[in-house]
Amino acid sequence: MGCMEHRPRVVDELLTSSALVRSGLDDRHLRHAADRGRLTRVSRGVYLDTTRWGDLEPEDQHALRVNVLLRRSSARLVASHSAAAVVWGLPLLHRPPPEVHVIDPGRRTNSRSTTMVRHALPLHEDEHVARDGLAVTSPARTAVDLALAHGLHAGLMAYDHGLREGLFRRDDLERCLAGRRRSPRRKIADLCLQLADEGSMTPIESVSAATLHLLGLPRPVRQEPFFDERGKIGEVDSWFPQFGGVGEADGDVKYTSVERRGGRDPAQVAIDEKSREDRIRAVPRVRQFSRWGYAVALSPPRLEARLRSAGFPLP
């Protein structure tokens, strides 16, 4: 997600009704091609080859819509929330929404249309920047907006990622939060900052950390290394030294990503993971081991049941 370097090339492939009309041709064939499924409508009067559109990740599709919509707008709009997140590569809890979210400095109330959500929010000079010619909220402001709009899981994902990738520092988040004292979810956004850990290497680890906190567990040690007589086994996502518990949050990317598989097929990855788990379980200081996926990580009742079945001493 957030592959900004590829987007200018995609933008150059867009077909627009206005360009066709300027060349003296009729734009009806664009609409007809869209009706037949050969073209996908990116925005009003803007189309892209459907196969090319399908090759893009959902985040890059949304980023393309952001690019088109803001460049065609005459208002002083600043991409925000999910629209800014896909520009910076911040992870989203769910797929990007159909509408592009923006902050409109000239508005006093929020408004929504089929293509755009305009937020009437305060925006300090240091909270927005130009990115590839677009006005966009800063990474720290974007992360804070996600926490305030969508809650603990979404906020912690953004905070962890931004801290780990060097997009912002903790004091950047603190400054953004200082200007949002009256926001309804301010306490949740503050909690995200307390829990934020650049040691969380993937979005599912951040989501898991949020749910583990809601379940009353102590804050785990991230990326704790384990060894046996054969040498280093690896690092675990969550280690609870208080009671010897290991928690592993497995996203689908571990089995589907060519890069993460390192030349192995998914079946071999599963075999290797089972061998790794067996070795970790055999380490004397490990007394409980539990593994879960994204859907379980998002659900406190389901994760609680999974941990209890593994013998974790939950409150």
PDB file of C-alpha atoms in Angstrom:
ATOM      1  CA  MET A   1       0.000   0.000   0.000  1.00  0.00           C
ATOM      2  CA  GLY A   2       1.064   3.578  -0.445  1.00  0.00           C
ATOM      3  CA  CYS A   3       3.106   2.926  -3.601  1.00  0.00           C
ATOM      4  CA  MET A   4       3.448   6.595  -4.557  1.00  0.00           C
ATOM      5  CA  GLU A   5       6.230   5.933  -7.023  1.00  0.00           C
ATOM      6  CA  HIS A   6       3.880   3.953  -9.291  1.00  0.00           C
ATOM      7  CA  ARG A   7       0.996   6.401  -9.332  1.00  0.00           C
ATOM      8  CA  PRO A   8       2.231   9.018 -11.816  1.00  0.00           C
ATOM      9  CA  ARG A   9       2.448   6.279 -14.463  1.00  0.00           C
ATOM     10  CA  VAL A  10      -1.121   5.195 -13.718  1.00  0.00           C
ATOM     11  CA  VAL A  11      -2.307   8.807 -13.808  1.00  0.00           C
ATOM     12  CA  ASP A  12      -0.822   9.121 -17.296  1.00  0.00           C
ATOM     13  CA  GLU A  13      -3.009   6.213 -18.431  1.00  0.00           C
ATOM     14  CA  LEU A  14      -6.275   7.875 -17.432  1.00  0.00           C
ATOM     15  CA  LEU A  15      -8.807   8.696 -20.139  1.00  0.00           C
ATOM     16  CA  THR A  16     -10.878  11.837 -19.645  1.00  0.00           C
ATOM     17  CA  SER A  17     -14.041  13.021 -21.328  1.00  0.00           C
ATOM     18  CA  SER A  18     -12.750  16.603 -21.403  1.00  0.00           C
ATOM     19  CA  ALA A  19      -9.573  15.641 -23.285  1.00  0.00           C
ATOM     20  CA  LEU A  20     -11.610  13.686 -25.819  1.00  0.00           C
ATOM     21  CA  VAL A  21     -13.977  16.585 -26.409  1.00  0.00           C
ATOM     22  CA  ARG A  22     -11.060  19.017 -26.806  1.00  0.00           C
ATOM     23  CA  SER A  23      -9.675  16.795 -29.532  1.00  0.00           C
ATOM     24  CA  GLY A  24     -12.949  17.138 -31.421  1.00  0.00           C
ATOM     25  CA  LEU A  25     -14.259  13.642 -30.653  1.00  0.00           C
ATOM     26  CA  ASP A  26     -17.390  12.487 -28.862  1.00  0.00           C
ATOM     27  CA  ASP A  27     -17.010  11.167 -25.310  1.00  0.00           C
ATOM     28  CA  ARG A  28     -19.936   8.772 -25.631  1.00  0.00           C
ATOM     29  CA  HIS A  29     -17.670   5.854 -26.511  1.00  0.00           C
ATOM     30  CA  LEU A  30     -15.971   6.222 -23.073  1.00  0.00           C
ATOM     31  CA  ARG A  31     -19.306   5.897 -21.319  1.00  0.00           C
ATOM     32  CA  HIS A  32     -20.234   2.994 -23.592  1.00  0.00           C
ATOM     33  CA  ALA A  33     -16.929   1.224 -22.854  1.00  0.00           C
ATOM     34  CA  ALA A  34     -17.559   1.714 -19.132  1.00  0.00           C
ATOM     35  CA  ASP A  35     -21.055   0.270 -19.478  1.00  0.00           C
ATOM     36  CA  ARG A  36     -19.559  -2.756 -21.236  1.00  0.00           C
ATOM     37  CA  GLY A  37     -16.948  -3.223 -18.505  1.00  0.00           C
ATOM     38  CA  ARG A  38     -13.881  -2.382 -20.598  1.00  0.00           C
ATOM     39  CA  LEU A  39     -13.273   0.827 -18.666  1.00  0.00           C
ATOM     40  CA  THR A  40     -13.701   1.589 -14.966  1.00  0.00           C
ATOM     41  CA  ARG A  41     -14.983   4.984 -13.873  1.00  0.00           C
ATOM     42  CA  VAL A  42     -12.450   6.475 -11.462  1.00  0.00           C
ATOM     43  CA  SER A  43     -14.305   9.753 -11.056  1.00  0.00           C
ATOM     44  CA  ARG A  44     -16.793  11.786 -13.042  1.00  0.00           C
ATOM     45  CA  GLY A  45     -15.516  11.918 -16.623  1.00  0.00           C
ATOM     46  CA  VAL A  46     -12.314  10.005 -15.759  1.00  0.00           C
ATOM     47  CA  TYR A  47     -11.744   6.358 -16.714  1.00  0.00           C
ATOM     48  CA  LEU A  48      -9.060   3.685 -16.580  1.00  0.00           C
ATOM     49  CA  ASP A  49      -8.713   0.378 -18.380  1.00  0.00           C
ATOM     50  CA  THR A  50     -10.575  -2.182 -16.245  1.00  0.00           C
ATOM     51  CA  THR A  51      -7.746  -4.722 -16.332  1.00  0.00           C
ATOM     52  CA  ARG A  52      -5.273  -2.069 -15.223  1.00  0.00           C
ATOM     53  CA  TRP A  53      -7.644  -0.986 -12.450  1.00  0.00           C
ATOM     54  CA  GLY A  54      -7.973  -4.563 -11.239  1.00  0.00           C
ATOM     55  CA  ASP A  55      -4.189  -4.892 -11.017  1.00  0.00           C
ATOM     56  CA  LEU A  56      -4.054  -2.111  -8.411  1.00  0.00           C
ATOM     57  CA  GLU A  57      -4.318  -2.781  -4.681  1.00  0.00           C
ATOM     58  CA  PRO A  58      -7.421  -1.246  -3.027  1.00  0.00           C
ATOM     59  CA  GLU A  59      -5.222   1.373  -1.357  1.00  0.00           C
ATOM     60  CA  ASP A  60      -3.708   2.370  -4.699  1.00  0.00           C
ATOM     61  CA  GLN A  61      -7.149   2.524  -6.311  1.00  0.00           C
ATOM     62  CA  HIS A  62      -8.216   4.900  -3.564  1.00  0.00           C
ATOM     63  CA  ALA A  63      -5.032   6.956  -3.926  1.00  0.00           C
ATOM     64  CA  LEU A  64      -5.789   7.356  -7.624  1.00  0.00           C
ATOM     65  CA  ARG A  65      -9.277   8.641  -6.792  1.00  0.00           C
ATOM     66  CA  VAL A  66      -7.749  11.050  -4.270  1.00  0.00           C
ATOM     67  CA  ASN A  67      -5.319  12.296  -6.905  1.00  0.00           C
ATOM     68  CA  VAL A  68      -8.014  12.840  -9.532  1.00  0.00           C
ATOM     69  CA  LEU A  69     -10.594  14.408  -7.239  1.00  0.00           C
ATOM     70  CA  LEU A  70      -8.270  16.901  -5.559  1.00  0.00           C
ATOM     71  CA  ARG A  71      -6.595  17.993  -8.785  1.00  0.00           C
ATOM     72  CA  ARG A  72      -9.981  18.678 -10.376  1.00  0.00           C
ATOM     73  CA  SER A  73     -11.356  20.579  -7.379  1.00  0.00           C
ATOM     74  CA  SER A  74     -11.276  24.376  -7.282  1.00  0.00           C
ATOM     75  CA  ALA A  75     -11.583  24.458  -3.469  1.00  0.00           C
ATOM     76  CA  ARG A  76      -8.613  24.512  -1.074  1.00  0.00           C
ATOM     77  CA  LEU A  77      -9.074  20.933   0.074  1.00  0.00           C
ATOM     78  CA  VAL A  78      -6.612  18.872   2.101  1.00  0.00           C
ATOM     79  CA  ALA A  79      -6.670  15.074   1.802  1.00  0.00           C
ATOM     80  CA  SER A  80      -7.252  13.606   5.272  1.00  0.00           C
ATOM     81  CA  HIS A  81      -8.174  10.444   7.198  1.00  0.00           C
ATOM     82  CA  SER A  82      -8.163   7.394   4.870  1.00  0.00           C
ATOM     83  CA  ALA A  83      -7.344   9.578   1.837  1.00  0.00           C
ATOM     84  CA  ALA A  84      -4.165  10.820   3.506  1.00  0.00           C
ATOM     85  CA  ALA A  85      -3.395   7.360   4.902  1.00  0.00           C
ATOM     86  CA  VAL A  86      -3.118   5.800   1.429  1.00  0.00           C
ATOM     87  CA  VAL A  87      -0.867   8.662   0.323  1.00  0.00           C
ATOM     88  CA  TRP A  88       1.541   8.063   3.234  1.00  0.00           C
ATOM     89  CA  GLY A  89       1.215   4.271   3.261  1.00  0.00           C
ATOM     90  CA  LEU A  90      -0.359   4.136   6.725  1.00  0.00           C
ATOM     91  CA  PRO A  91      -2.324   0.888   7.178  1.00  0.00           C
ATOM     92  CA  LEU A  92      -6.112   1.004   7.353  1.00  0.00           C
ATOM     93  CA  LEU A  93      -8.244  -1.246   9.531  1.00  0.00           C
ATOM     94  CA  HIS A  94     -10.642  -1.938   6.661  1.00  0.00           C
ATOM     95  CA  ARG A  95     -10.712  -1.370   2.909  1.00  0.00           C
ATOM     96  CA  PRO A  96     -10.695   2.294   1.868  1.00  0.00           C
ATOM     97  CA  PRO A  97     -14.177   3.845   1.721  1.00  0.00           C
ATOM     98  CA  PRO A  98     -15.832   4.809  -1.580  1.00  0.00           C
ATOM     99  CA  GLU A  99     -15.675   8.503  -0.674  1.00  0.00           C
ATOM    100  CA  VAL A 100     -12.537  10.635  -0.487  1.00  0.00           C
ATOM    101  CA  HIS A 101     -12.134  12.317   2.913  1.00  0.00           C
ATOM    102  CA  VAL A 102     -10.829  15.882   2.984  1.00  0.00           C
ATOM    103  CA  ILE A 103     -10.534  18.782   5.398  1.00  0.00           C
ATOM    104  CA  ASP A 104     -12.105  21.931   3.990  1.00  0.00           C
ATOM    105  CA  PRO A 105     -10.718  24.963   5.860  1.00  0.00           C
ATOM    106  CA  GLY A 106     -13.551  27.109   4.546  1.00  0.00           C
ATOM    107  CA  ARG A 107     -16.378  25.045   6.024  1.00  0.00           C
ATOM    108  CA  ARG A 108     -18.073  25.345   9.398  1.00  0.00           C
ATOM    109  CA  THR A 109     -20.010  22.064   9.196  1.00  0.00           C
ATOM    110  CA  ASN A 110     -19.284  18.629   7.779  1.00  0.00           C
ATOM    111  CA  SER A 111     -20.814  17.595   4.470  1.00  0.00           C
ATOM    112  CA  ARG A 112     -21.020  14.378   2.473  1.00  0.00           C
ATOM    113  CA  SER A 113     -21.655  13.505  -1.165  1.00  0.00           C
ATOM    114  CA  THR A 114     -21.342  10.258  -3.114  1.00  0.00           C
ATOM    115  CA  THR A 115     -17.690  11.036  -3.872  1.00  0.00           C
ATOM    116  CA  MET A 116     -16.393  13.181  -1.005  1.00  0.00           C
ATOM    117  CA  VAL A 117     -16.656  13.716   2.753  1.00  0.00           C
ATOM    118  CA  ARG A 118     -15.689  17.254   3.799  1.00  0.00           C
ATOM    119  CA  HIS A 119     -14.614  17.696   7.418  1.00  0.00           C
ATOM    120  CA  ALA A 120     -14.856  21.075   9.120  1.00  0.00           C
ATOM    121  CA  LEU A 121     -11.846  20.605  11.404  1.00  0.00           C
ATOM    122  CA  PRO A 122      -9.092  22.869  12.718  1.00  0.00           C
ATOM    123  CA  LEU A 123      -5.853  22.478  10.787  1.00  0.00           C
ATOM    124  CA  HIS A 124      -2.614  24.122  11.879  1.00  0.00           C
ATOM    125  CA  GLU A 125       0.006  25.173   9.353  1.00  0.00           C
ATOM    126  CA  ASP A 126       2.399  22.423  10.415  1.00  0.00           C
ATOM    127  CA  GLU A 127      -0.297  19.729  10.100  1.00  0.00           C
ATOM    128  CA  HIS A 128      -0.520  19.703   6.302  1.00  0.00           C
ATOM    129  CA  VAL A 129       2.089  19.485   3.563  1.00  0.00           C
ATOM    130  CA  ALA A 130       2.380  19.201  -0.215  1.00  0.00           C
ATOM    131  CA  ARG A 131       2.901  15.640  -1.406  1.00  0.00           C
ATOM    132  CA  ASP A 132       3.308  15.046  -5.147  1.00  0.00           C
ATOM    133  CA  GLY A 133       1.502  18.307  -5.755  1.00  0.00           C
ATOM    134  CA  LEU A 134      -1.432  17.460  -3.477  1.00  0.00           C
ATOM    135  CA  ALA A 135      -2.332  19.082  -0.166  1.00  0.00           C
ATOM    136  CA  VAL A 136      -2.415  16.319   2.444  1.00  0.00           C
ATOM    137  CA  THR A 137      -2.442  16.152   6.231  1.00  0.00           C
ATOM    138  CA  SER A 138       0.928  15.341   7.779  1.00  0.00           C
ATOM    139  CA  PRO A 139       1.590  11.710   8.743  1.00  0.00           C
ATOM    140  CA  ALA A 140       1.163  12.479  12.461  1.00  0.00           C
ATOM    141  CA  ARG A 141      -2.064  14.425  11.931  1.00  0.00           C
ATOM    142  CA  THR A 142      -3.350  11.628   9.686  1.00  0.00           C
ATOM    143  CA  ALA A 143      -2.670   8.997  12.359  1.00  0.00           C
ATOM    144  CA  VAL A 144      -4.401  11.099  15.026  1.00  0.00           C
ATOM    145  CA  ASP A 145      -7.416  11.655  12.758  1.00  0.00           C
ATOM    146  CA  LEU A 146      -7.691   7.891  12.190  1.00  0.00           C
ATOM    147  CA  ALA A 147      -7.622   7.254  15.942  1.00  0.00           C
ATOM    148  CA  LEU A 148     -10.237   9.935  16.640  1.00  0.00           C
ATOM    149  CA  ALA A 149     -12.501   8.786  13.811  1.00  0.00           C
ATOM    150  CA  HIS A 150     -12.179   5.003  14.035  1.00  0.00           C
ATOM    151  CA  GLY A 151     -10.992   4.091  17.524  1.00  0.00           C
ATOM    152  CA  LEU A 152      -8.301   2.090  19.270  1.00  0.00           C
ATOM    153  CA  HIS A 153      -7.501  -0.599  16.696  1.00  0.00           C
ATOM    154  CA  ALA A 154      -7.288   1.779  13.730  1.00  0.00           C
ATOM    155  CA  GLY A 155      -5.326   4.358  15.687  1.00  0.00           C
ATOM    156  CA  LEU A 156      -2.779   1.932  17.105  1.00  0.00           C
ATOM    157  CA  MET A 157      -2.146   0.452  13.650  1.00  0.00           C
ATOM    158  CA  ALA A 158      -1.348   3.914  12.302  1.00  0.00           C
ATOM    159  CA  TYR A 159       0.722   5.010  15.313  1.00  0.00           C
ATOM    160  CA  ASP A 160       2.844   1.834  15.355  1.00  0.00           C
ATOM    161  CA  HIS A 161       3.509   1.924  11.621  1.00  0.00           C
ATOM    162  CA  GLY A 162       4.386   5.611  11.534  1.00  0.00           C
ATOM    163  CA  LEU A 163       6.764   5.338  14.489  1.00  0.00           C
ATOM    164  CA  ARG A 164       8.436   2.236  13.081  1.00  0.00           C
ATOM    165  CA  GLU A 165       8.892   3.733   9.601  1.00  0.00           C
ATOM    166  CA  GLY A 166      10.073   7.112  10.889  1.00  0.00           C
ATOM    167  CA  LEU A 167       7.112   9.040   9.488  1.00  0.00           C
ATOM    168  CA  PHE A 168       6.731  10.845  12.813  1.00  0.00           C
ATOM    169  CA  ARG A 169       7.914  10.885  16.429  1.00  0.00           C
ATOM    170  CA  ARG A 170       5.894  10.665  19.613  1.00  0.00           C
ATOM    171  CA  ASP A 171       6.151  14.390  20.188  1.00  0.00           C
ATOM    172  CA  ASP A 172       4.612  14.983  16.738  1.00  0.00           C
ATOM    173  CA  LEU A 173       1.581  12.963  17.829  1.00  0.00           C
ATOM    174  CA  GLU A 174       1.446  14.822  21.139  1.00  0.00           C
ATOM    175  CA  ARG A 175       1.348  18.185  19.350  1.00  0.00           C
ATOM    176  CA  CYS A 176      -1.484  17.056  17.084  1.00  0.00           C
ATOM    177  CA  LEU A 177      -3.428  15.708  20.050  1.00  0.00           C
ATOM    178  CA  ALA A 178      -2.974  18.970  21.944  1.00  0.00           C
ATOM    179  CA  GLY A 179      -5.089  20.726  19.346  1.00  0.00           C
ATOM    180  CA  ARG A 180      -7.957  18.229  19.596  1.00  0.00           C
ATOM    181  CA  ARG A 181      -8.844  18.464  23.290  1.00  0.00           C
ATOM    182  CA  ARG A 182     -12.598  18.569  22.659  1.00  0.00           C
ATOM    183  CA  SER A 183     -12.744  15.574  20.309  1.00  0.00           C
ATOM    184  CA  PRO A 184     -15.114  12.839  21.593  1.00  0.00           C
ATOM    185  CA  ARG A 185     -12.482  10.094  21.250  1.00  0.00           C
ATOM    186  CA  ARG A 186      -9.572  12.101  22.626  1.00  0.00           C
ATOM    187  CA  LYS A 187      -9.003   9.612  25.483  1.00  0.00           C
ATOM    188  CA  ILE A 188      -8.828   6.746  22.983  1.00  0.00           C
ATOM    189  CA  ALA A 189      -6.301   8.630  20.859  1.00  0.00           C
ATOM    190  CA  ASP A 190      -4.250   9.265  24.023  1.00  0.00           C
ATOM    191  CA  LEU A 191      -4.431   5.556  24.871  1.00  0.00           C
ATOM    192  CA  CYS A 192      -3.134   4.731  21.395  1.00  0.00           C
ATOM    193  CA  LEU A 193      -0.083   6.841  22.170  1.00  0.00           C
ATOM    194  CA  GLN A 194       0.454   5.052  25.495  1.00  0.00           C
ATOM    195  CA  LEU A 195       0.285   1.652  23.798  1.00  0.00           C
ATOM    196  CA  ALA A 196       2.172   2.585  20.624  1.00  0.00           C
ATOM    197  CA  ASP A 197       5.209   0.382  20.030  1.00  0.00           C
ATOM    198  CA  GLU A 198       7.498   0.569  17.015  1.00  0.00           C
ATOM    199  CA  GLY A 199       8.353  -3.057  17.790  1.00  0.00           C
ATOM    200  CA  SER A 200       5.008  -4.095  16.288  1.00  0.00           C
ATOM    201  CA  MET A 201       6.113  -5.225  12.856  1.00  0.00           C
ATOM    202  CA  THR A 202       2.756  -5.774  11.142  1.00  0.00           C
ATOM    203  CA  PRO A 203      -0.784  -4.357  11.304  1.00  0.00           C
ATOM    204  CA  ILE A 204      -2.123  -7.577  12.851  1.00  0.00           C
ATOM    205  CA  GLU A 205       0.366  -7.220  15.725  1.00  0.00           C
ATOM    206  CA  SER A 206      -0.961  -3.715  16.400  1.00  0.00           C
ATOM    207  CA  VAL A 207      -4.572  -4.911  16.267  1.00  0.00           C
ATOM    208  CA  SER A 208      -3.682  -7.754  18.636  1.00  0.00           C
ATOM    209  CA  ALA A 209      -2.008  -5.348  21.067  1.00  0.00           C
ATOM    210  CA  ALA A 210      -5.184  -3.257  21.207  1.00  0.00           C
ATOM    211  CA  THR A 211      -7.371  -6.279  21.945  1.00  0.00           C
ATOM    212  CA  LEU A 212      -4.920  -7.719  24.482  1.00  0.00           C
ATOM    213  CA  HIS A 213      -5.120  -4.411  26.338  1.00  0.00           C
ATOM    214  CA  LEU A 214      -8.920  -4.505  26.293  1.00  0.00           C
ATOM    215  CA  LEU A 215      -8.737  -8.007  27.808  1.00  0.00           C
ATOM    216  CA  GLY A 216      -6.681  -6.691  30.721  1.00  0.00           C
ATOM    217  CA  LEU A 217      -3.419  -8.458  29.926  1.00  0.00           C
ATOM    218  CA  PRO A 218      -0.090  -6.824  30.779  1.00  0.00           C
ATOM    219  CA  ARG A 219       1.780  -5.154  27.958  1.00  0.00           C
ATOM    220  CA  PRO A 220       3.778  -7.848  26.146  1.00  0.00           C
ATOM    221  CA  VAL A 221       7.418  -7.730  25.138  1.00  0.00           C
ATOM    222  CA  ARG A 222       7.668  -7.370  21.363  1.00  0.00           C
ATOM    223  CA  GLN A 223       9.972  -9.488  19.182  1.00  0.00           C
ATOM    224  CA  GLU A 224      11.431 -11.493  22.082  1.00  0.00           C
ATOM    225  CA  PRO A 225      14.133 -13.887  20.753  1.00  0.00           C
ATOM    226  CA  PHE A 226      14.058 -17.591  21.644  1.00  0.00           C
ATOM    227  CA  PHE A 227      16.873 -20.130  21.469  1.00  0.00           C
ATOM    228  CA  ASP A 228      17.376 -23.857  21.927  1.00  0.00           C
ATOM    229  CA  GLU A 229      20.298 -26.249  21.581  1.00  0.00           C
ATOM    230  CA  ARG A 230      20.163 -25.813  17.784  1.00  0.00           C
ATOM    231  CA  GLY A 231      20.556 -22.038  18.019  1.00  0.00           C
ATOM    232  CA  LYS A 232      18.172 -19.179  17.481  1.00  0.00           C
ATOM    233  CA  ILE A 233      14.598 -20.258  16.789  1.00  0.00           C
ATOM    234  CA  GLY A 234      13.275 -16.809  16.021  1.00  0.00           C
ATOM    235  CA  GLU A 235      11.404 -13.918  17.574  1.00  0.00           C
ATOM    236  CA  VAL A 236       7.808 -13.994  18.780  1.00  0.00           C
ATOM    237  CA  ASP A 237       5.189 -11.288  18.368  1.00  0.00           C
ATOM    238  CA  SER A 238       4.122 -11.138  22.020  1.00  0.00           C
ATOM    239  CA  TRP A 239       5.945 -12.493  25.070  1.00  0.00           C
ATOM    240  CA  PHE A 240       4.443 -12.365  28.559  1.00  0.00           C
ATOM    241  CA  PRO A 241       7.329 -13.062  30.971  1.00  0.00           C
ATOM    242  CA  GLN A 242       4.976 -12.771  33.967  1.00  0.00           C
ATOM    243  CA  PHE A 243       3.469 -16.184  33.191  1.00  0.00           C
ATOM    244  CA  GLY A 244       5.492 -17.595  30.304  1.00  0.00           C
ATOM    245  CA  GLY A 245       2.965 -16.930  27.556  1.00  0.00           C
ATOM    246  CA  VAL A 246       3.737 -16.631  23.848  1.00  0.00           C
ATOM    247  CA  GLY A 247       1.260 -15.066  21.434  1.00  0.00           C
ATOM    248  CA  GLU A 248       1.665 -15.242  17.666  1.00  0.00           C
ATOM    249  CA  ALA A 249      -0.536 -13.171  15.349  1.00  0.00           C
ATOM    250  CA  ASP A 250      -0.486 -14.601  11.832  1.00  0.00           C
ATOM    251  CA  GLY A 251      -1.712 -12.516   8.923  1.00  0.00           C
ATOM    252  CA  ASP A 252      -2.415 -14.049   5.527  1.00  0.00           C
ATOM    253  CA  VAL A 253       0.606 -12.206   4.127  1.00  0.00           C
ATOM    254  CA  LYS A 254       2.905 -14.746   5.781  1.00  0.00           C
ATOM    255  CA  TYR A 255       1.526 -17.414   3.449  1.00  0.00           C
ATOM    256  CA  THR A 256       0.548 -15.357   0.370  1.00  0.00           C
ATOM    257  CA  SER A 257       3.377 -12.828   0.009  1.00  0.00           C
ATOM    258  CA  VAL A 258       6.092 -13.988  -2.378  1.00  0.00           C
ATOM    259  CA  GLU A 259       8.597 -11.795  -0.549  1.00  0.00           C
ATOM    260  CA  ARG A 260       7.708 -13.175   2.899  1.00  0.00           C
ATOM    261  CA  ARG A 261       7.738 -16.800   1.653  1.00  0.00           C
ATOM    262  CA  GLY A 262      11.336 -16.491   0.461  1.00  0.00           C
ATOM    263  CA  GLY A 263      10.889 -18.875  -2.457  1.00  0.00           C
ATOM    264  CA  ARG A 264       8.848 -21.430  -0.485  1.00  0.00           C
ATOM    265  CA  ASP A 265       5.355 -22.520  -1.438  1.00  0.00           C
ATOM    266  CA  PRO A 266       2.531 -21.929   1.101  1.00  0.00           C
ATOM    267  CA  ALA A 267       2.542 -25.584   2.166  1.00  0.00           C
ATOM    268  CA  GLN A 268       6.242 -25.436   3.041  1.00  0.00           C
ATOM    269  CA  VAL A 269       5.695 -22.182   4.945  1.00  0.00           C
ATOM    270  CA  ALA A 270       3.020 -23.926   7.040  1.00  0.00           C
ATOM    271  CA  ILE A 271       5.352 -26.875   7.730  1.00  0.00           C
ATOM    272  CA  ASP A 272       8.180 -24.554   8.738  1.00  0.00           C
ATOM    273  CA  GLU A 273       5.867 -22.562  11.020  1.00  0.00           C
ATOM    274  CA  LYS A 274       4.731 -25.755  12.764  1.00  0.00           C
ATOM    275  CA  SER A 275       8.351 -26.804  13.314  1.00  0.00           C
ATOM    276  CA  ARG A 276       9.176 -23.350  14.681  1.00  0.00           C
ATOM    277  CA  GLU A 277       6.182 -23.485  17.031  1.00  0.00           C
ATOM    278  CA  ASP A 278       7.185 -26.921  18.335  1.00  0.00           C
ATOM    279  CA  ARG A 279      10.689 -25.676  19.123  1.00  0.00           C
ATOM    280  CA  ILE A 280       9.359 -22.593  20.938  1.00  0.00           C
ATOM    281  CA  ARG A 281       6.909 -24.692  22.969  1.00  0.00           C
ATOM    282  CA  ALA A 282       9.823 -26.885  24.075  1.00  0.00           C
ATOM    283  CA  VAL A 283      11.756 -23.946  25.562  1.00  0.00           C
ATOM    284  CA  PRO A 284      11.546 -24.361  29.384  1.00  0.00           C
ATOM    285  CA  ARG A 285      10.394 -20.808  30.110  1.00  0.00           C
ATOM    286  CA  VAL A 286       7.384 -21.153  27.764  1.00  0.00           C
ATOM    287  CA  ARG A 287       4.264 -22.387  29.561  1.00  0.00           C
ATOM    288  CA  GLN A 288       1.503 -21.249  27.196  1.00  0.00           C
ATOM    289  CA  PHE A 289       1.412 -20.742  23.431  1.00  0.00           C
ATOM    290  CA  SER A 290      -1.439 -19.366  21.339  1.00  0.00           C
ATOM    291  CA  ARG A 291      -1.774 -18.410  17.691  1.00  0.00           C
ATOM    292  CA  TRP A 292      -4.542 -16.383  16.024  1.00  0.00           C
ATOM    293  CA  GLY A 293      -5.472 -14.628  12.795  1.00  0.00           C
ATOM    294  CA  TYR A 294      -6.811 -11.204  11.886  1.00  0.00           C
ATOM    295  CA  ALA A 295     -10.501 -11.881  12.508  1.00  0.00           C
ATOM    296  CA  VAL A 296      -9.787 -13.253  16.001  1.00  0.00           C
ATOM    297  CA  ALA A 297      -7.437 -10.354  16.781  1.00  0.00           C
ATOM    298  CA  LEU A 298     -10.248  -7.899  16.034  1.00  0.00           C
ATOM    299  CA  SER A 299     -12.720  -9.632  18.353  1.00  0.00           C
ATOM    300  CA  PRO A 300     -12.125  -9.439  22.134  1.00  0.00           C
ATOM    301  CA  PRO A 301     -14.526 -12.352  22.888  1.00  0.00           C
ATOM    302  CA  ARG A 302     -12.906 -14.615  20.290  1.00  0.00           C
ATOM    303  CA  LEU A 303      -9.357 -13.780  21.338  1.00  0.00           C
ATOM    304  CA  GLU A 304     -10.289 -14.243  24.998  1.00  0.00           C
ATOM    305  CA  ALA A 305     -11.663 -17.711  24.238  1.00  0.00           C
ATOM    306  CA  ARG A 306      -8.530 -18.590  22.260  1.00  0.00           C
ATOM    307  CA  LEU A 307      -6.219 -17.501  25.069  1.00  0.00           C
ATOM    308  CA  ARG A 308      -8.218 -19.220  27.811  1.00  0.00           C
ATOM    309  CA  SER A 309      -8.155 -22.476  25.863  1.00  0.00           C
ATOM    310  CA  ALA A 310      -4.353 -22.173  25.742  1.00  0.00           C
ATOM    311  CA  GLY A 311      -4.158 -21.659  29.511  1.00  0.00           C
ATOM    312  CA  PHE A 312      -3.415 -17.929  29.605  1.00  0.00           C
ATOM    313  CA  PRO A 313      -4.288 -16.504  33.068  1.00  0.00           C
ATOM    314  CA  LEU A 314      -6.709 -13.776  32.008  1.00  0.00           C
ATOM    315  CA  PRO A 315      -8.266 -11.468  34.628  1.00  0.00           C
TER     316      PRO A 315
END
